[in-house]
Amino acid sequence: MSVRVENLTKLYGENKAVDNISFNINSGEVVGFLGPNGAGKSTTMKIITGCIASDSGEVFINGVNIKDDMTSLKKTIGYLPENNPLYLNMYVKEYLEYSAQMYLQKSEVTKAVEAAVEAVGLGEHQFKKIGELSKGYKQRTGIARAMVHNPSILILDEPTTGLDPNQIVEIRNLIKELGKEKTVILSTHIMQEAEAVCNRAIIINKGKIVADNSLSNLESENAGNVISVEFDVEIPLDKIQQISGVKQVKGDGKIFSITTEGDKDIRKDIFDFAVKEGVSVLSMTKNKGTLEKIFRELTTK
Ligand code: ADP
């Protein structure tokens, strides 16, 4: 199922929380919706899920405008809101049954709850009171609730907030697993999360989209033009300077950091140089742009 957002704008008084954003997410994609706090992630998610209305712009789920048919479209979307609101006095199973009944026929509820419990690994915890669960299992319960009606699209707002490192890994693995069958939009301000789970990132800052690309494209487009190289013997710096395409060289002896002219990849020239000089290259790496660096560059302006 696809999600298309066209020229969406949401104002809170004078504040443009979402400022004329557009994007298109295809069926089966796992997309990270990234941005610093206050960027407009939650507001966008609330609009897509029909919880709040936009001031202008449209949202289409599989080509159907949510304004035309939100009631049936809600069945195709599972939403984990920010801070995972749960009824702490209810039992997990009871809560999931209650949630499932909102979307499904009575006869479908038991099976649906069993499937959701199984998918998120709630196991015996399904018989506990929600208020007695650890944070990780509360989060699993929230995700189970979001997917109990087997929606094709999952929208997860900061799903790992407040979890410990082990729980974070578990929830990320769970999302990856779910992403094999569903379209997933996941908001986060943690870059490692996006790298671990998503294949595409939409970066939002101050209500505007500042990047939208696959993670690999984002990283290679923003790759540094610095090559680190280690030779087996010492080489004078001025010799390295003479390699074609070299702009600047740092280091001395065996290890060098070479800045190239523009984005030119001169790794082959360095190998050819080594062969000509009769020396060996022990290691050579072209620095990759990290998502963290890209995020900082795009969201601190
Ligand atoms: P994010 O999810 O990226 O942290 P939000 O979408 O929650 O960002 O918020 C975007 C902007 O809208 C922020 O400036 C925030 O203060 C403002 N905002 C969000 N919800 C409300 C609201 N209910 N009333 C007023 N301002 C709001």
Coordinates of C-alpha atoms and ligand atoms in Angstrom, one line a residue:
M1 CA 0.0 0.0 0.0
S2 CA 1.3 3.4 -0.9
V3 CA 1.2 6.7 1.0
R4 CA 1.3 10.0 -1.0
V5 CA 1.4 13.3 0.7
E6 CA 0.9 16.5 -1.4
N7 CA 1.7 20.0 -0.3
L8 CA 0.7 19.4 3.3
T9 CA 0.6 22.4 5.7
K10 CA -0.4 22.6 9.3
L11 CA -0.4 25.8 11.4
Y12 CA -0.5 26.2 15.1
G13 CA -1.2 29.9 15.4
E14 CA 1.6 31.6 13.6
N15 CA 3.8 28.5 13.8
K16 CA 4.0 26.4 10.6
A17 CA 4.5 22.9 12.2
V18 CA 4.4 21.4 8.7
D19 CA 5.2 23.6 5.8
N20 CA 4.1 22.5 2.3
I21 CA 5.6 19.0 2.3
S22 CA 5.2 16.3 -0.3
F23 CA 6.5 12.8 -0.6
N24 CA 5.5 9.4 -2.0
I25 CA 6.1 6.1 -0.2
N26 CA 5.7 2.9 -2.2
S27 CA 4.3 -0.4 -1.0
G28 CA 6.8 -2.4 1.0
E29 CA 9.2 0.5 1.8
V30 CA 10.6 1.0 5.3
V31 CA 11.0 4.7 5.6
G32 CA 12.7 6.7 8.4
F33 CA 11.0 10.0 9.0
L34 CA 13.9 11.9 10.6
G35 CA 14.2 15.2 12.2
P36 CA 15.1 17.0 15.4
N37 CA 12.5 17.6 18.1
G38 CA 9.8 20.0 17.0
A39 CA 10.6 19.4 13.2
G40 CA 7.0 18.3 12.4
K41 CA 7.3 14.5 12.4
S42 CA 4.4 13.8 14.8
T43 CA 2.2 16.4 13.3
T44 CA 2.7 14.8 9.8
M45 CA 2.0 11.3 11.2
K46 CA -1.2 12.5 13.0
I47 CA -2.4 14.0 9.7
I48 CA -1.7 10.8 7.7
T49 CA -3.5 8.7 10.3
G50 CA -6.5 11.1 10.3
C51 CA -6.1 12.1 14.0
I52 CA -5.9 15.7 13.1
A53 CA -6.7 17.7 9.9
S54 CA -4.2 19.6 7.8
D55 CA -4.8 23.3 6.9
S56 CA -4.0 22.5 3.3
G57 CA -2.7 19.7 1.2
E58 CA -3.8 16.1 0.6
V59 CA -3.0 12.6 1.8
F60 CA -3.7 9.6 -0.4
I61 CA -3.6 6.0 0.8
N62 CA -3.2 3.7 -2.2
G63 CA -4.5 6.5 -4.4
V64 CA -7.6 7.3 -2.2
N65 CA -7.8 10.7 -0.6
I66 CA -8.2 10.2 3.2
K67 CA -10.8 13.0 3.2
D68 CA -13.1 10.9 1.0
D69 CA -12.9 7.6 3.0
M70 CA -11.1 7.8 6.3
T71 CA -13.3 5.2 8.0
S72 CA -12.3 2.4 5.7
L73 CA -8.8 3.6 5.2
K74 CA -8.2 3.5 9.0
K75 CA -8.4 -0.3 8.7
T76 CA -5.4 -0.3 6.5
I77 CA -3.2 1.8 8.8
G78 CA -1.7 0.8 12.2
Y79 CA -0.5 3.7 14.3
L80 CA 1.7 3.8 17.3
P81 CA 1.5 7.3 18.6
E82 CA 4.3 9.2 20.4
N83 CA 4.6 8.1 24.0
N84 CA 2.6 5.0 23.4
P85 CA -0.6 5.7 25.3
L86 CA -2.0 2.5 26.9
Y87 CA -4.8 1.7 29.4
L88 CA -2.6 0.6 32.3
N89 CA -5.4 -1.1 34.3
M90 CA -6.3 -3.4 31.5
Y91 CA -4.8 -6.9 30.9
V92 CA -2.7 -7.1 27.7
K93 CA -4.9 -9.6 26.0
E94 CA -8.1 -7.9 27.0
Y95 CA -6.7 -4.6 25.7
L96 CA -5.8 -6.1 22.3
E97 CA -9.2 -7.7 22.0
Y98 CA -10.8 -4.4 22.8
S99 CA -8.7 -2.7 20.2
A100 CA -9.3 -5.4 17.6
Q101 CA -13.1 -5.1 18.0
M102 CA -12.9 -1.6 16.7
Y103 CA -11.9 -2.9 13.3
L104 CA -12.8 -6.5 13.0
Q105 CA -15.9 -8.8 13.2
K106 CA -16.3 -10.5 16.6
S107 CA -15.5 -13.9 15.0
E108 CA -12.1 -12.6 13.8
V109 CA -10.9 -11.1 17.1
T110 CA -9.4 -14.2 18.8
K111 CA -7.3 -15.2 15.8
A112 CA -6.1 -11.6 15.2
V113 CA -5.0 -11.2 18.9
E114 CA -3.2 -14.5 18.8
A115 CA -1.4 -13.4 15.6
A116 CA -0.4 -10.0 17.0
V117 CA 0.8 -11.6 20.3
E118 CA 2.9 -14.0 18.4
A119 CA 4.3 -11.4 16.0
V120 CA 5.6 -9.1 18.7
G121 CA 6.7 -11.9 21.1
L122 CA 4.4 -11.0 24.0
G123 CA 4.0 -14.7 25.0
E124 CA 3.0 -15.2 28.6
H125 CA 3.0 -11.4 29.1
Q126 CA -0.3 -11.2 27.4
F127 CA -2.0 -12.4 30.7
K128 CA -0.4 -9.5 32.7
K129 CA -1.8 -6.1 33.6
I130 CA -0.3 -3.5 31.2
G131 CA 0.7 -1.3 34.2
E132 CA 2.9 -4.2 35.5
L133 CA 4.9 -4.7 32.2
S134 CA 8.4 -3.4 31.7
K135 CA 8.8 -0.5 29.3
G136 CA 10.0 -2.9 26.5
Y137 CA 6.9 -5.1 26.8
K138 CA 4.6 -2.0 27.0
Q139 CA 6.2 -1.0 23.7
R140 CA 5.5 -4.4 22.3
T141 CA 1.9 -4.1 23.5
G142 CA 1.6 -0.7 21.7
I143 CA 3.0 -2.2 18.5
A144 CA 0.7 -5.3 18.8
R145 CA -2.2 -2.9 19.2
A146 CA -1.2 -1.0 16.1
M147 CA -1.0 -4.1 14.0
V148 CA -3.8 -6.3 15.6
H149 CA -6.2 -5.6 12.6
N150 CA -3.4 -6.6 10.2
P151 CA -3.0 -3.2 8.5
S152 CA -0.8 -2.9 5.4
I153 CA 0.8 0.3 6.6
L154 CA 2.4 0.8 10.0
I155 CA 3.1 4.3 11.2
L156 CA 5.4 4.3 14.3
D157 CA 6.2 7.5 16.1
E158 CA 9.5 7.2 18.0
P159 CA 8.9 3.5 18.8
T160 CA 12.1 3.0 20.9
T161 CA 12.0 6.2 23.0
G162 CA 12.8 5.4 26.7
L163 CA 13.9 1.8 26.1
D164 CA 17.2 0.3 27.3
P165 CA 19.8 -0.7 24.8
N166 CA 18.7 -4.4 24.8
Q167 CA 15.1 -3.5 24.4
I168 CA 16.0 -1.1 21.6
V169 CA 17.7 -3.9 19.6
E170 CA 14.7 -6.2 20.2
I171 CA 12.2 -3.6 19.0
R172 CA 14.3 -2.7 16.0
N173 CA 14.5 -6.3 15.0
L174 CA 10.8 -6.6 15.4
I175 CA 10.2 -3.6 13.1
K176 CA 12.6 -5.0 10.5
E177 CA 10.6 -8.3 10.6
L178 CA 7.3 -6.4 10.2
G179 CA 8.8 -4.4 7.4
K180 CA 9.2 -7.5 5.3
E181 CA 5.4 -7.6 4.9
K182 CA 4.2 -4.1 5.5
T183 CA 4.9 -0.5 4.4
V184 CA 6.5 1.1 7.5
I185 CA 7.0 4.8 8.3
L186 CA 9.0 5.2 11.5
S187 CA 9.9 8.6 13.0
T188 CA 13.1 9.0 15.0
H189 CA 15.8 11.4 15.8
I190 CA 18.3 8.6 16.4
M191 CA 20.4 8.1 13.2
Q192 CA 21.6 4.6 14.2
E193 CA 17.9 3.6 14.4
A194 CA 17.3 4.7 10.8
E195 CA 20.5 3.0 9.6
A196 CA 19.5 -0.3 11.4
V197 CA 15.9 -0.4 10.2
C198 CA 15.2 1.7 7.1
N199 CA 16.1 1.7 3.5
R200 CA 15.1 5.2 2.9
A201 CA 15.1 8.5 4.8
I202 CA 13.0 11.6 4.7
I203 CA 14.6 14.3 6.7
I204 CA 12.4 17.1 8.0
N205 CA 13.6 20.3 9.6
K206 CA 11.4 23.2 10.8
G207 CA 8.4 21.8 8.9
K208 CA 10.2 21.4 5.6
I209 CA 11.6 18.3 3.9
V210 CA 15.4 18.9 3.5
A211 CA 16.3 15.4 2.1
D212 CA 14.5 12.4 0.7
N213 CA 16.6 9.5 -0.7
S214 CA 17.7 5.9 -0.1
L215 CA 20.2 5.7 2.8
S216 CA 22.9 4.5 0.4
N217 CA 22.4 7.4 -2.0
L218 CA 22.4 9.9 0.9
E219 CA 25.6 8.5 2.2
S220 CA 27.4 8.3 -1.2
E221 CA 26.2 11.7 -2.3
N222 CA 27.6 13.2 0.8
A223 CA 30.7 11.1 0.8
G224 CA 33.9 13.0 1.8
N225 CA 36.6 13.5 -0.7
V226 CA 39.2 12.2 1.6
I227 CA 41.1 8.9 1.2
S228 CA 43.0 7.3 4.0
V229 CA 45.9 5.1 2.8
E230 CA 48.7 3.1 4.5
F231 CA 51.8 1.9 2.7
D232 CA 54.3 -0.7 3.9
V233 CA 57.2 1.6 3.7
E234 CA 57.8 5.3 4.3
I235 CA 57.2 7.6 1.3
P236 CA 58.1 11.3 1.1
L237 CA 55.0 13.5 1.2
D238 CA 55.9 15.4 -2.0
K239 CA 55.8 12.2 -4.0
I240 CA 52.2 11.6 -2.8
Q241 CA 51.5 15.1 -3.8
Q242 CA 52.4 14.3 -7.4
I243 CA 49.7 11.6 -7.8
S244 CA 47.1 12.8 -10.3
G245 CA 44.0 14.4 -8.7
V246 CA 45.6 15.0 -5.3
K247 CA 44.7 18.4 -3.8
Q248 CA 46.2 18.1 -0.3
V249 CA 48.1 15.5 1.7
K250 CA 48.5 15.2 5.5
G251 CA 50.6 12.7 7.4
D252 CA 54.1 11.5 6.9
G253 CA 55.9 8.2 6.8
K254 CA 53.5 5.4 5.9
I255 CA 50.0 6.7 6.7
F256 CA 48.4 9.6 4.7
S257 CA 45.1 11.4 4.5
I258 CA 44.7 12.6 0.9
T259 CA 42.1 15.2 -0.1
T260 CA 41.2 14.9 -3.7
E261 CA 40.1 17.6 -6.2
G262 CA 36.3 17.7 -6.2
D263 CA 34.7 14.2 -5.8
K264 CA 37.3 12.5 -8.0
D265 CA 37.9 8.9 -6.9
I266 CA 41.7 8.5 -7.2
R267 CA 42.1 5.1 -5.5
K268 CA 43.2 3.5 -8.8
D269 CA 45.8 6.2 -9.3
I270 CA 47.1 5.5 -5.8
F271 CA 47.4 1.8 -6.6
D272 CA 49.2 2.6 -9.9
F273 CA 51.6 4.9 -8.0
A274 CA 52.3 2.1 -5.5
V275 CA 53.0 -0.4 -8.3
K276 CA 55.3 2.1 -10.1
E277 CA 57.2 2.8 -6.8
G278 CA 57.4 -0.9 -6.0
V279 CA 55.6 -0.5 -2.6
S280 CA 52.5 -2.1 -1.2
V281 CA 49.2 -0.6 -0.1
L282 CA 48.3 -2.1 3.3
S283 CA 44.9 -0.4 3.5
M284 CA 42.9 2.3 1.7
T285 CA 39.5 3.7 2.4
K286 CA 37.4 6.4 0.8
N287 CA 35.6 8.2 3.7
K288 CA 31.8 7.6 3.6
G289 CA 29.3 10.4 4.5
T290 CA 27.6 9.2 7.7
L291 CA 23.9 9.8 8.2
E292 CA 24.7 11.5 11.5
K293 CA 26.8 14.0 9.7
I294 CA 24.3 14.6 6.9
F295 CA 21.5 15.0 9.5
R296 CA 23.5 17.6 11.4
E297 CA 24.4 19.5 8.3
L298 CA 20.8 19.6 7.1
T299 CA 19.1 20.3 10.4
T300 CA 21.3 22.9 12.0
K301 CA 20.7 25.6 9.4
Ligands
ADP1 P1 8.3 16.4 16.2 O1 7.4 15.3 16.2 O2 9.2 16.5 15.0 O3 9.1 16.6 17.5 P2 5.9 18.0 16.3 O4 5.2 17.6 15.0 O5 5.5 17.4 17.6 O6 7.5 17.8 16.0 O7 5.8 19.6 16.5 C1 6.1 20.5 15.4 C2 5.8 21.9 15.9 O8 4.5 22.1 16.2 C3 6.6 22.2 17.2 O9 7.0 23.6 17.1 C4 5.5 22.0 18.2 O10 5.8 22.9 19.3 C5 4.3 22.5 17.5 N1 3.1 21.7 18.0 C6 2.8 20.4 18.0 N2 1.6 20.1 18.5 C7 1.1 21.3 18.9 C8 -0.2 21.6 19.5 N3 -1.1 20.7 19.8 N4 -0.4 22.9 19.7 C9 0.5 23.9 19.4 N5 1.7 23.6 18.8 C10 2.0 22.3 18.6

